[in-house]
Coordinates of C-alpha atoms and ligand atoms in Angstrom, one line a residue:
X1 CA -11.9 -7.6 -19.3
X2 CA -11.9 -4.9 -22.1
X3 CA -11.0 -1.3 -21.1
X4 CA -13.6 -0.5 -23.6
X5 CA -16.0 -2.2 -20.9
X6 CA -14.0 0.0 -18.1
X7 CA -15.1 3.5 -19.9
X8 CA -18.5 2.6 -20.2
X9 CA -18.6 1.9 -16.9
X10 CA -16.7 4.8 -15.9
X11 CA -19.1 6.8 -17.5
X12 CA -22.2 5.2 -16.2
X13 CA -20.8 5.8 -12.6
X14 CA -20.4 9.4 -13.6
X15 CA -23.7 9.4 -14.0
X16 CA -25.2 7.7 -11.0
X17 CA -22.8 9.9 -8.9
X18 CA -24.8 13.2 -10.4
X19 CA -27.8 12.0 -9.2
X20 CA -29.5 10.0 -12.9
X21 CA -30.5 6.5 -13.0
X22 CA -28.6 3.8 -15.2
X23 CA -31.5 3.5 -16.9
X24 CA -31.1 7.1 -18.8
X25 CA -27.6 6.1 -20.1
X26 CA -27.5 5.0 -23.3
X27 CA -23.8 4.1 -24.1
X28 CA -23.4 6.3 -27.6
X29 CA -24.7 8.8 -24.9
X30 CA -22.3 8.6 -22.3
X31 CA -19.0 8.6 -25.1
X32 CA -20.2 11.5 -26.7
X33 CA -20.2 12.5 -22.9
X34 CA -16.8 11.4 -22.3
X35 CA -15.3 13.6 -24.9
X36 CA -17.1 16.6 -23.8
X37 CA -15.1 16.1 -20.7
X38 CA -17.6 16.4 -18.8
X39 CA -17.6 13.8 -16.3
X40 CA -16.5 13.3 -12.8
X41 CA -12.4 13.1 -12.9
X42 CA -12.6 16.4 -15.3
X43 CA -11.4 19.6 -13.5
X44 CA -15.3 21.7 -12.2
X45 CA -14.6 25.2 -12.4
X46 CA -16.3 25.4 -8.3
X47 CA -13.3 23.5 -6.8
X48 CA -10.3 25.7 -5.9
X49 CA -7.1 23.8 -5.8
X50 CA -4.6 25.0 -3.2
X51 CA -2.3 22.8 -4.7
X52 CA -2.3 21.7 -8.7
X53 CA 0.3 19.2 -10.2
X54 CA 0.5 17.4 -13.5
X55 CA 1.7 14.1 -13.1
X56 CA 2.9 12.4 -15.9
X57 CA 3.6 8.3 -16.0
X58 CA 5.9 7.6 -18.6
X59 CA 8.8 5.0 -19.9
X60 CA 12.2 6.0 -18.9
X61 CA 15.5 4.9 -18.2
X62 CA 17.6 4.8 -15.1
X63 CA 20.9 3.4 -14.1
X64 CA 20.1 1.1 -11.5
X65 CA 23.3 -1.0 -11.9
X66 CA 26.9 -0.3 -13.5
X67 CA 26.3 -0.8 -17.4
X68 CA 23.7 -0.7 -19.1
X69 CA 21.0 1.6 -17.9
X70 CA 17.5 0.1 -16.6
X71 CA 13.9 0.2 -18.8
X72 CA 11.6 1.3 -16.2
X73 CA 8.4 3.2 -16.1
X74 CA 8.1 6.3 -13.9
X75 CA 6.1 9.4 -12.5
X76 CA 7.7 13.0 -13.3
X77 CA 5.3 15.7 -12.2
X78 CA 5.2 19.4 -12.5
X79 CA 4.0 22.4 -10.0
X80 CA 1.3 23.8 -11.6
X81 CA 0.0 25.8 -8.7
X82 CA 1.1 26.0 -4.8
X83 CA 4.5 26.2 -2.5
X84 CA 7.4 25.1 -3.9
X85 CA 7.8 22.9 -1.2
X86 CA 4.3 20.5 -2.4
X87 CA 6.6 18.9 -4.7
X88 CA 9.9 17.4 -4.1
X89 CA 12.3 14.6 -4.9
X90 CA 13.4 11.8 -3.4
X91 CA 17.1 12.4 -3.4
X92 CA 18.5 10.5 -6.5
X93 CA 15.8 8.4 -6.9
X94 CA 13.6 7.7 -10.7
X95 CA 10.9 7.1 -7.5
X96 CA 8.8 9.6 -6.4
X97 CA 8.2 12.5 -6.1
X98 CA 7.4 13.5 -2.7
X99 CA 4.0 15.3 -2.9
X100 CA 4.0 17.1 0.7
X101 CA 0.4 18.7 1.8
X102 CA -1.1 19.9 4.8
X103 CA -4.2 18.9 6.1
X104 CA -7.0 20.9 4.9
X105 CA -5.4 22.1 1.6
X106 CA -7.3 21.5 -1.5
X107 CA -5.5 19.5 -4.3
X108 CA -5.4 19.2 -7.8
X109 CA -3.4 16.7 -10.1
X110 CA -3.7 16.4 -13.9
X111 CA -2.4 12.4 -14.1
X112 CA -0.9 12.2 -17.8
X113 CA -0.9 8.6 -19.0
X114 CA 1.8 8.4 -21.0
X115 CA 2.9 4.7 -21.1
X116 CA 1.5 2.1 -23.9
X117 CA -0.8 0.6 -22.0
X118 CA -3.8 1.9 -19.6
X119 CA -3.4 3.5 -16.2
X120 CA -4.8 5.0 -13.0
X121 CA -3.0 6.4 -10.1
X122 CA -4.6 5.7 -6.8
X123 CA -3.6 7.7 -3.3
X124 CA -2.5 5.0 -0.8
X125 CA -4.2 6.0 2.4
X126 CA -5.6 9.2 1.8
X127 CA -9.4 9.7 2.4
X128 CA -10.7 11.0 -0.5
X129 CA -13.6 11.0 -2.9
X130 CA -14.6 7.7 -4.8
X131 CA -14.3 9.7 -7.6
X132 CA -10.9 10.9 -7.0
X133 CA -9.7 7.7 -5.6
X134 CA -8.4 5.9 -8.8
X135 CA -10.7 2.9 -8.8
X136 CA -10.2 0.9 -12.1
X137 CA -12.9 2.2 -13.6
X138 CA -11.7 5.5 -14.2
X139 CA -8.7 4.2 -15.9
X140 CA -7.0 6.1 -18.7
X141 CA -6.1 5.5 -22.0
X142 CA -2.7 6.0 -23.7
X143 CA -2.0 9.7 -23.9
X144 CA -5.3 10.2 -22.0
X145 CA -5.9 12.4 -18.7
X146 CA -7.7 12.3 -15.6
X147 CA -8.1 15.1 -13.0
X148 CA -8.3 14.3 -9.5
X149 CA -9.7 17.1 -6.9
X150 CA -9.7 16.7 -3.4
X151 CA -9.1 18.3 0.1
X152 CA -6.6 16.4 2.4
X153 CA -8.7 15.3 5.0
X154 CA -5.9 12.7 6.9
X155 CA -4.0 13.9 10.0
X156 CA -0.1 14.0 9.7
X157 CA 1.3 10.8 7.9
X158 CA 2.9 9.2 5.2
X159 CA 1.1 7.7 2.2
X160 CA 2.1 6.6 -1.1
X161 CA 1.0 6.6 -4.9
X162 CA 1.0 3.9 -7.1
X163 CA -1.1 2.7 -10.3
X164 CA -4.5 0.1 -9.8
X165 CA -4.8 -0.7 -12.9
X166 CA -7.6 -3.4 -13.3
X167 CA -5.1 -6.9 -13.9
X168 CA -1.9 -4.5 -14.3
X169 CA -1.2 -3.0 -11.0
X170 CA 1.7 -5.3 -10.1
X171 CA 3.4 -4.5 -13.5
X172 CA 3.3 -1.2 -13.5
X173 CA 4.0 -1.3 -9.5
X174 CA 6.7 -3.5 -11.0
X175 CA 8.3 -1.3 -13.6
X176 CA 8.5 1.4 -11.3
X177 CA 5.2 3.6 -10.8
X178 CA 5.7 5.0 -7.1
X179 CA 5.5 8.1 -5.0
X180 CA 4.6 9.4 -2.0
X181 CA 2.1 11.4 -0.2
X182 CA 3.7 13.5 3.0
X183 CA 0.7 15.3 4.9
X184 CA 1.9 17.4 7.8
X185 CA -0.1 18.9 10.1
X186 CA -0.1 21.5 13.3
X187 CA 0.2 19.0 15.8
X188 CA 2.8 17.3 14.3
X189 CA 5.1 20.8 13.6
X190 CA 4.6 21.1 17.4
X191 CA 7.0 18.3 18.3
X192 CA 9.7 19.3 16.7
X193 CA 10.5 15.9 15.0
X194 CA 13.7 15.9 12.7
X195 CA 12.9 17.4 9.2
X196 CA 14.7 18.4 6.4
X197 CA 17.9 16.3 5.7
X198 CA 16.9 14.4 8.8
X199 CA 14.0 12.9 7.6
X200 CA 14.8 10.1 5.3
X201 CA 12.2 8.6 3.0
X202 CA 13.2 4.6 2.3
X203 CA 11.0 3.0 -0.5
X204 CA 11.7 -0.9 0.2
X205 CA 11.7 -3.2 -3.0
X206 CA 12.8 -6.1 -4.4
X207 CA 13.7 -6.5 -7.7
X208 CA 15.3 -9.2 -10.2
X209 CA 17.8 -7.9 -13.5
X210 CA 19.0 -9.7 -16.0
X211 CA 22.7 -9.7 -17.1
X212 CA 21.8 -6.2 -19.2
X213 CA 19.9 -5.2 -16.6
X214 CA 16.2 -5.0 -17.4
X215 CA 13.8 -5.8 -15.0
X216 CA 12.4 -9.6 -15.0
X217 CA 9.3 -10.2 -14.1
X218 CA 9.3 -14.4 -14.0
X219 CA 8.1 -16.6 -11.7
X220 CA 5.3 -18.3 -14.0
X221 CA 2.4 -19.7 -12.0
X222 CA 4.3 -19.5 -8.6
X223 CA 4.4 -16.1 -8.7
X224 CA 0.4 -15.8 -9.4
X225 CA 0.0 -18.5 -5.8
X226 CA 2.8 -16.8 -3.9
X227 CA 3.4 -13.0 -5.4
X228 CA 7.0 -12.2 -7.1
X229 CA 10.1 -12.1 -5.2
X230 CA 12.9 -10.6 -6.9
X231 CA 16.7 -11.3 -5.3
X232 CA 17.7 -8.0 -5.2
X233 CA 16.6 -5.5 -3.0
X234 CA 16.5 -2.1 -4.1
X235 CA 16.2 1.4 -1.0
X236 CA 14.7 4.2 -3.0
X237 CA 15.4 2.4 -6.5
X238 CA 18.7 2.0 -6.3
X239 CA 21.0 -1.3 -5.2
X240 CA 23.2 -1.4 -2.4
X241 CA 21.6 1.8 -0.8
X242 CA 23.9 3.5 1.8
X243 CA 23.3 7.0 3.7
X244 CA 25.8 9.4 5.5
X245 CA 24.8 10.4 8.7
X246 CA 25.5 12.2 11.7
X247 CA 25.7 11.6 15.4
X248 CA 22.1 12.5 16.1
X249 CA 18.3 11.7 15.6
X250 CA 17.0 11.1 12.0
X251 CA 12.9 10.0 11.4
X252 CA 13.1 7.6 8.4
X253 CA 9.8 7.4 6.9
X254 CA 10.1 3.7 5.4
X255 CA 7.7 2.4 2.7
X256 CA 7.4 -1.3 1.8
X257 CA 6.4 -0.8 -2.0
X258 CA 7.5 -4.4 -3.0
X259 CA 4.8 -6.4 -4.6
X260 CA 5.1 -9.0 -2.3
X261 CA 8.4 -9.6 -0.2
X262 CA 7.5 -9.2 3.7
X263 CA 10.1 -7.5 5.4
X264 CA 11.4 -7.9 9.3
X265 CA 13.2 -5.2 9.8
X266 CA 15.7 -5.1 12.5
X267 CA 19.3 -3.2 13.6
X268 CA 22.3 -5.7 13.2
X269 CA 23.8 -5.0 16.3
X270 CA 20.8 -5.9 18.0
X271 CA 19.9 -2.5 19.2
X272 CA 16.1 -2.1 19.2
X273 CA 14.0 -0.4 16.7
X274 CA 11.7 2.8 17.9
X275 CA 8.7 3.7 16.3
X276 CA 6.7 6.5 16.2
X277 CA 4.0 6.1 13.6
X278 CA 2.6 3.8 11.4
X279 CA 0.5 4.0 7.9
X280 CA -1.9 6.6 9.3
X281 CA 0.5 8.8 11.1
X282 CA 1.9 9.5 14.6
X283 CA 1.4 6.5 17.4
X284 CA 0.4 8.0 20.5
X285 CA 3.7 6.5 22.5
X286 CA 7.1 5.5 20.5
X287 CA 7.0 1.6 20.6
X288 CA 10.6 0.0 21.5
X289 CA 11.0 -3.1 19.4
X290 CA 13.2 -5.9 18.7
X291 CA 12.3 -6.2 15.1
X292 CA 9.1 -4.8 13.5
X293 CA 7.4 -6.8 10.5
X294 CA 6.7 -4.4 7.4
X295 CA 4.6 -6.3 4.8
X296 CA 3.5 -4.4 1.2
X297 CA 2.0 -1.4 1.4
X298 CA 2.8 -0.7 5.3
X299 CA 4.7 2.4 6.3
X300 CA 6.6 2.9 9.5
X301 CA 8.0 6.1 10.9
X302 CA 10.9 5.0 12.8
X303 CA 12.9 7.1 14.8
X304 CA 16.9 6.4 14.4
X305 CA 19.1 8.0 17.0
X306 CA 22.8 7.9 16.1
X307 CA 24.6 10.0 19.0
X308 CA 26.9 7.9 20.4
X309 CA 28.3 6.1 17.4
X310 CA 31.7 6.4 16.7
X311 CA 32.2 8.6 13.6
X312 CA 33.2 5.6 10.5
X313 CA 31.3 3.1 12.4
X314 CA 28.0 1.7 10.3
X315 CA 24.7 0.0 10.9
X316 CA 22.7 -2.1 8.5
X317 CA 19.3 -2.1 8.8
X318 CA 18.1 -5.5 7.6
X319 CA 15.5 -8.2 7.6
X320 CA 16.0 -10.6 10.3
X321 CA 14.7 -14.1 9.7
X322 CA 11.7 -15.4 10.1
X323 CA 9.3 -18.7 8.8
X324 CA 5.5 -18.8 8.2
X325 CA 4.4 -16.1 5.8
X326 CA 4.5 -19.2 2.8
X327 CA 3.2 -23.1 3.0
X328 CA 6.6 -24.6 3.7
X329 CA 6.7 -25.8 0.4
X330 CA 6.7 -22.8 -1.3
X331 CA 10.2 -21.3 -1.2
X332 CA 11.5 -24.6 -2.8
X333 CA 8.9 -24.0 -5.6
X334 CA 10.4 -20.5 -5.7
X335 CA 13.8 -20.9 -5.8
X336 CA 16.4 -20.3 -3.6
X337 CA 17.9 -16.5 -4.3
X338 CA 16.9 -14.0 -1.5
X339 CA 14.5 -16.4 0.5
X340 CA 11.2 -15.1 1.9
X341 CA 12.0 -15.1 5.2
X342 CA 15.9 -15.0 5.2
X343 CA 18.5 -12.7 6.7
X344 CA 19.8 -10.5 4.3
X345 CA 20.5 -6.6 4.5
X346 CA 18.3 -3.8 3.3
X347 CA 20.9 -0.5 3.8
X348 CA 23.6 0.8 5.4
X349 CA 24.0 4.0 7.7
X350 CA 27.1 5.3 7.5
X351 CA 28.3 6.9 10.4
X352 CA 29.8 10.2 9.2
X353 CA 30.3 13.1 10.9
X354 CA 29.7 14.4 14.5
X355 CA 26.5 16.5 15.4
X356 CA 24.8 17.3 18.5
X357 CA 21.9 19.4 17.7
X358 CA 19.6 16.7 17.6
X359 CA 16.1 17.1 19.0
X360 CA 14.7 14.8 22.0
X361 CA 12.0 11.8 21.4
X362 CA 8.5 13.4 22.4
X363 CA 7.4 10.9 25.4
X364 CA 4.2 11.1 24.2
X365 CA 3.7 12.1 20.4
X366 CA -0.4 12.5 19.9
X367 CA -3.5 11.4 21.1
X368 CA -5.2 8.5 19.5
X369 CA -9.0 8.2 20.8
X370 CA -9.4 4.1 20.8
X371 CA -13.3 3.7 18.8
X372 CA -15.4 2.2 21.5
X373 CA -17.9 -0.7 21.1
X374 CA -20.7 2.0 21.5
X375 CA -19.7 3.6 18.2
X376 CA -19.4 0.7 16.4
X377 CA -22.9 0.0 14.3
X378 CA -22.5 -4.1 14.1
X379 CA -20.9 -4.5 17.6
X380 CA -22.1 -8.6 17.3
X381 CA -21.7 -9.0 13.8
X382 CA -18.5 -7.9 11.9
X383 CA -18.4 -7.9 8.1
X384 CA -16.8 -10.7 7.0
X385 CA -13.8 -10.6 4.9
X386 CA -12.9 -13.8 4.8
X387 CA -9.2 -14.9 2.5
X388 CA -9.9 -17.7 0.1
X389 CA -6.8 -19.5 -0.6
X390 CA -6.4 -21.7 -3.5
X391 CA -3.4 -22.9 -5.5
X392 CA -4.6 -20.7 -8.5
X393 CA -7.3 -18.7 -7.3
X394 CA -6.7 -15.9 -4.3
X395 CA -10.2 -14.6 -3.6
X396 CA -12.5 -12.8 -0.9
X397 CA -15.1 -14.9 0.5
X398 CA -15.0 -16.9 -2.4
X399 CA -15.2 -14.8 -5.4
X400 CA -13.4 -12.8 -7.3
X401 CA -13.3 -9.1 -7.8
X402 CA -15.9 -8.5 -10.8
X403 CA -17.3 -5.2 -11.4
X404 CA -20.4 -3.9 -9.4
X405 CA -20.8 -6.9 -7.6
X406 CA -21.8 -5.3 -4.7
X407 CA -23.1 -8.2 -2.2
X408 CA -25.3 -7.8 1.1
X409 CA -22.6 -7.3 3.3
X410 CA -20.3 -5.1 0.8
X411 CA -23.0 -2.4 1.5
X412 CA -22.1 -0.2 4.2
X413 CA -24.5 3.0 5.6
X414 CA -22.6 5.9 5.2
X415 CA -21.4 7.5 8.2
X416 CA -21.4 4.0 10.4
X417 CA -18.4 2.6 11.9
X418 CA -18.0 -0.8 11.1
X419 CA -16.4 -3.8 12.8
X420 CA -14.9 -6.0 10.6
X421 CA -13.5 -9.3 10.7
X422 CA -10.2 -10.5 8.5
X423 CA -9.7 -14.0 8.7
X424 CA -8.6 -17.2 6.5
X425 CA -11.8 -18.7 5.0
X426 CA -10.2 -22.4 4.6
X427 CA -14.2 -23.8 4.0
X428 CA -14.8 -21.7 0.7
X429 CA -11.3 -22.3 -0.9
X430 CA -11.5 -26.4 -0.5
X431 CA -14.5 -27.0 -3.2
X432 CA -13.6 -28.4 -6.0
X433 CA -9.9 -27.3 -5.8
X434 CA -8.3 -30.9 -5.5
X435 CA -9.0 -32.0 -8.7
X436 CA -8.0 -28.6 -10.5
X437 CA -4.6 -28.9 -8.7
X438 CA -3.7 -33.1 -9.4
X439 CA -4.6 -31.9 -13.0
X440 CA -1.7 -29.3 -13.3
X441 CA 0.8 -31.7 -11.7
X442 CA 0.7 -30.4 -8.1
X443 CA -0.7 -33.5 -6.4
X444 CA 2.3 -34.6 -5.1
X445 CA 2.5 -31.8 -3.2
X446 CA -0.7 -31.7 -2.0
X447 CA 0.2 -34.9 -0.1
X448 CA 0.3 -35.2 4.1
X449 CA -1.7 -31.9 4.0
X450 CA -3.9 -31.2 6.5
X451 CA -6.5 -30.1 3.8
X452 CA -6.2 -26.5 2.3
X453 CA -4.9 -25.1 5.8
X454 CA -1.9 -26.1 4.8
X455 CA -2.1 -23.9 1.8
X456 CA -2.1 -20.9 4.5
X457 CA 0.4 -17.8 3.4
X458 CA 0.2 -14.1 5.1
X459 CA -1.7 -11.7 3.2
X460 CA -1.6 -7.6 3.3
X461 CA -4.8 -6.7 3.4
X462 CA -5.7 -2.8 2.7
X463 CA -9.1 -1.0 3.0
X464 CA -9.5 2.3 1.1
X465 CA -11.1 5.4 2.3
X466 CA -10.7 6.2 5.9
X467 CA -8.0 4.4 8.3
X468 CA -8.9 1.8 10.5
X469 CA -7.9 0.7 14.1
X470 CA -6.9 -2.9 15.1
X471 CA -9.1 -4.4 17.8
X472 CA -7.6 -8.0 18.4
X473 CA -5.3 -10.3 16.6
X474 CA -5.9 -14.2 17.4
X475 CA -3.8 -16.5 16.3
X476 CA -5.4 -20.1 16.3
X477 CA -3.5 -22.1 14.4
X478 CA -0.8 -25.0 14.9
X479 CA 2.2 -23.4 13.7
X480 CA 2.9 -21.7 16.9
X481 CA 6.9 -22.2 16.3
X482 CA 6.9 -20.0 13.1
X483 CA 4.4 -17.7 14.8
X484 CA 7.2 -17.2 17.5
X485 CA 9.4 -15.4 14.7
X486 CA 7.0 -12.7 13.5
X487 CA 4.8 -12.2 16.8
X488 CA 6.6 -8.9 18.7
X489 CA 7.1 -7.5 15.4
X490 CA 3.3 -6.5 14.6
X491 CA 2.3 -2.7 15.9
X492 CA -1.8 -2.6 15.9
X493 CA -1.9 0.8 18.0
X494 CA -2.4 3.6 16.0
X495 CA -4.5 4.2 12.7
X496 CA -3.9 1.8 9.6
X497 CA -5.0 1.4 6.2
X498 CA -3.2 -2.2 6.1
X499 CA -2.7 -4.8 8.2
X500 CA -0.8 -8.4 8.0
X501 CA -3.1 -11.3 8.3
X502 CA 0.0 -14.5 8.4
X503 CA -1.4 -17.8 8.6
X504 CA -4.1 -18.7 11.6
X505 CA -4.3 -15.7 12.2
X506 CA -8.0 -13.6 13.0
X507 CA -8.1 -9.9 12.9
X508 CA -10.6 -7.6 14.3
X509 CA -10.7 -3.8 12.9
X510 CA -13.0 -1.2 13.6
X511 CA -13.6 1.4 10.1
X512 CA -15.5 4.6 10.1
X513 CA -17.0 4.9 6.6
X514 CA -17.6 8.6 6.6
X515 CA -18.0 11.4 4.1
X516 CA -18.2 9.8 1.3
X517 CA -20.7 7.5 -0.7
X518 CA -19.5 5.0 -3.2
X519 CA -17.5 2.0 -4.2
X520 CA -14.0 1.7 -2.3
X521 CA -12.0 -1.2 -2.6
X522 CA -10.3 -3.2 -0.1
X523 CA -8.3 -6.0 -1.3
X524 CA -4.7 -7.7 -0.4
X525 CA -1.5 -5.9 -0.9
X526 CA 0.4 -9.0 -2.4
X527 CA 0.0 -7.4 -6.1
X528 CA 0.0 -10.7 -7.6
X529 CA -3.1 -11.7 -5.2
X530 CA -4.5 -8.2 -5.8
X531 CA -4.5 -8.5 -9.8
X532 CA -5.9 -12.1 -9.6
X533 CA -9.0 -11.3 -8.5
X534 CA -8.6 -10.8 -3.9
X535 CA -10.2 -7.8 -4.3
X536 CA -13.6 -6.1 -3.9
X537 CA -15.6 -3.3 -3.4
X538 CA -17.6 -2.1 -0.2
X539 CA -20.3 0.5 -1.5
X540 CA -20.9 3.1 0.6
X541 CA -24.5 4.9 0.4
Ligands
C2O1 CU1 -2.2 0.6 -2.4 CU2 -5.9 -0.4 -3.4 O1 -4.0 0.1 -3.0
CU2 CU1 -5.4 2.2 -1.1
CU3 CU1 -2.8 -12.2 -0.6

C-alpha cells in the first residue's frame, strides 16, 4: 500500500474527527490542508502541555559487540518543557529513553522522523486519543513531524514506545526503535517501592549479527509463519548484560520488546520469582512463582530481593525451557541456534556489595476492582477475535488488516465494556490453504496432521486504548504435555493490554472502551504476524 494512500487517508480522518463528512473532502483539498498544518497530530494552541519533548528517530551507530560498531536506528529526544526528571536514560543503553509522567499531566511530543523511510511512534499501553495514538495512518514522511497531545490518563505502570508503521513495524522494532513510558502515581509513591538505582529497567531482545556485526534480519518465509528469532539475546541493547547489586530489594521493571521470541523467565537456583505488577501496573497481591511466561510486548514488575546473598555470589535470570508455543515442526524449519523454547540465560546479577536499607514487600500493593458481569454490555455474546492460522497468511477472523474495514462486530458503543473472546479460529484458516501450501513445497510437512490445528503457535495479542482484565483461560486442546511447561507461568490478575493466547487455548477479557471515539487497533504482538496482516481496527463511536 502507498504512503501516498496513507496521507490521504490521514487527512480524510482529520476531517471526520472535526465533525465534516467524507463527502466534503476533495483530496487537492485535504493536501493543501496538510501543509497548512492544520490537522489533528499538529500542536492546537488550547492544549497546555505539562510536559513537551521532541523525539527524534534517527540512524545511528552503537557498539553492541567488540569491533566494529552496530548500524541501528534509534530514538534521541529532547526536554522541551517540564521536570528534568520526564526524561531519562536507560543507563548505557542506544534504547530508550525513559519518558517518566504522572498521572494527570498533560503531554506533548514533537516525533521527528528522521530515518529514510516512513514512521509513526505509537504509546504501548497508554490510553490516549485515536489521534494521538500513532495509528498508521498518521504516519510520517522522511524529515516529516507529527505532534502528539495528550493527558496521561493510566494508573502507575510501565509502558513502552515503539514505531507501527503500516508493513514496517518489525523492521524498525528490529533496528532498534524502543523506549519506555514510566507513569507514577500517588498510590504507588505511598508504598515506598525501591526507586532510583533500585529500579532496573530490562528491555528483553533477541537479536542475530553478522561477523561485522550488523543486524540480520533473515529467516525468509519462516520468519513471516513463525516471527524472527535471532540467537543472541540482547538486556537493554547490549550482549552479555550483567548488573552489580547489593544485598537488598531491587524492582526490575522488565520489558519483552523482541519481535517474537517468548520468554520463561525463571531464577537459576530455583528460587521463585515475585511479582508485583504486570503491563497495566501494580497487581493487587505480589504473586510467588516458579517461572513466569513473558511473550512480546508484556511487561512484568518483578520484585528481586538479594539480602542474604553472599557478596561475589551471582544469579542469572534466564528462560527455562518449555515446548508448545510453535507446531513441532517449526524449530527444525528454523534452525537450531537459541531454540524457541530452550534454556538459555538472559542476565546476570552480580552480587556486589552489602546493603541493608532495603524497603519491605507491601502485603498488599493496590486495589484492583474485578469488572462484574453486570457492567459488561454483551454479557452472552463476546466479540469475537478469532486467530486465523495459515502457513502464509496470519489473520483475524479471516481477513486481513485493510484500511477502514470496520465490520459489524469491530464497532463498539463508546463508553461500553465489552466482553471479548480470543481464541484459535482453525475453521476460517483451512479453506483453500492445502493447495496453496503443496504448491510452495510444504506438503510433506503437512502430512499426519490433524488438519490446520496442527498448524497452532501462541500468539501475543494486544488491544489499544484502555487495559483489559482476564476473565478465564481454557485450554482445550490435546497437547496437555507441552501445556504442562507454560501453565503456572501465566499471571491474568491485574490490568493488561496483552495477553498470550498458546495453542488450544480460549481467552475471555472484559475491555472498557471509554473516552474516546475512533479507530484503535488490536492485533498480535509477534511483529512478523502483526505486519502481515493479524491486525484490525475496533471503531469506537
Ligand atoms: Cu505495541 Cu499496536 O502495539
Ligand atoms: Cu499498543
Ligand atoms: Cu501471531
Amino acid at each position: 500500500m502507498s504512503q501516498k494512500f496513507y496521507l490521504s487517508r490521514r487527512a480524510v480522518l482529520a476531517r471526520l474527527a472535526a465533525g465534516f463528512t467524507s463527502s466534503l473532502a476533495s483530496p487537492s483539498l485535504l493536501l493543501a490542508q496538510e501543509t497548512n498544518k492544520s490537522l489533528a497530530g499538529w500542536a492546537s494552541p488550547e492544549f497546555k502541555p505539562e510536559v513537551e519533548i521532541e523525539l527524534l528517530c534517527q540512524p545511528g551507530e552503537v557498539q553492541i559487540l567488540d569491533g566494529s560498531p552496530t548500524r541501528v536506528w534509534r530514538y534521541k529526544a529532547k526536554l522541551i518543557k517540564g521536570p528534568e526528571s520526564a526524561l531519562q536514560s536507560i543507563p548505557n543503553s542506544y534504547l530508550g529513553p525513559i519518558m517518566r509522567f504522572t498521572k494527570g499531566q498533560r503531554v506533548r511530543i514533537h516525533l521527528r522522523n528522521q530515518l529514510p523511510e516512513w514512521t509513526i511512534t505509537h504509546w504501548h499501553g497508554m490510553h490516549v486519543p485515536m489521534e494521538s495514538d500513532g495509528h498508521p495512518m498518521y504516519a510520517v514522511e522522511p524529515g516529516g513531524v507529527f505532534v502528539y497531545e495528550f493527558e496521561v490518563r493510566n494508573r502507575a505502570g510501565m509502558n513502552f514506545f515503539h514505531p507501527h508503521t503500516h508493513e514496517a513495524t518489525a523492521t524498525q522494532v528490529y533496528r532498534g526503535l524502543a523506549g519506555l513510558i514510566f507513569v507514577n502515581d500517588d498510590e504507588e509513591k505511598s508504598l515506598n517501592l525501591p526507586v532510583g538505582e533500585y529500579e532496573l529497567p530490562l528491555v528483553i531482545q533477541d537479536r542475530a549479527l553478522d561477523a561485522d556485526n550488523q543486524l540480520v534480519y533473515g529467516g525468509g518465509m519462516h520468519k513471516n509463519m513463525f516471527g524472527f528469532y535471532g540467537n543472541r539475546i540482547l538486556v537493554n541493547g547490549q550482549a552479555d548484560y550483567s548488573a552489580d547489586v547489593g544485598t537488598r530489594p531491587y524492582r526490575l521493571r522488565v520489558l519483552n520488546a523482541s519481535n517474537a521470541r517468548i520468554y520463561k523467565l525463571a531464577w537459576d537456583d530455583g528460587s521463585p520469582i515475585v511479582v508485583i505488577g504486570v503491563d497495566g501496573g501494580l497487581l493487587e497481591y505480589p504473586e510467588t512463582k516458579p517461572y513466569v511466561m513473558l511473550a512480546p510486548a508484556e511487561r512484568l514488575d518483578i520484585w528481586a530481593d538479594f539480602s542474604g546473598r553472599s557478596i561475589g555470589s551471582q544469579l542469572i535470570l534466564q528462560s527455562s525451557e518449555f515446548t508448545g508455543v510453535l507446531p513441532r515442526m517449526a524449530q527444525r524449519m528454523l534452525g537450531a541456534e537459541l531454540p524457541v523454547g530452550s534454556e538459555f540465560p538472559i542476565m546476570t546479577f552480580r552480587i556486589a556489595r552489602s546493603e541493608s536499607d532495603g524497603p519491605a514487600l507491601p502485603r498488599r500493593l493496590t486495589s484492583i476492582k474485578r469488572i462484574t458481569e453486570s457492567q459488561i454490555a454483551n454479557r452472552n455474546d463476546p466479540v469475537p477475535i478469532g486467530i486465523t492460522e495459515a502457513p502464509m497468511s496470519m489473520l483475524i477472523n479471516g481477513r486481513p488488516y485493510a484500511d477502514n474495514d470496520i465490520q459489524p462486530r469491530e464497532r463498539i458503543p463508546l463508553g461500553t465494556t465489552q466482553l471479548i473472546e480470543i481464541f484459535h479460529d482453525h475453521a476460517s484458516g483451512r479453506s483453500g490453504r492445502m493447495g496453496m501450501m503443496a504448491g510452495m513445497g510444504m506438503g510433506p510437512m503437512m502430512g499426519g496432521m490433524r488438519g490446520m490445528g496442527m498448524f497452532s503457535m501462541a500468539h501475543p495479542i494486544h488491544l489499544h486504548g484502555q487495559q483489559f482484565q482476564i476473565i478465564k483461560r481454557t485450554f482445550e486442546a490435546d497437547d496437555e504435555a507441552a501445556y504442562e511447561t507454560m501453565r503456572d507461568g501465566f499471571i491474568d490478575a491485574g490490568w493488561k493490554d496483552t495477553v498470550l493466547v498458546t495453542p488450544g487455548e480460549r481467552v475471555l477479557i472484559a475491555k472498557p472502551f471509554e473516552d474516546f471515539k475512533g479507530r484503535f487497533m488490536y492485533h498480535c504482538h509477534n511483529l512478523e504476524h502483526e505486519d502481515m496482516g493479524m491486525m484490525r481496527d475496533f471503531l469506537v463511536e
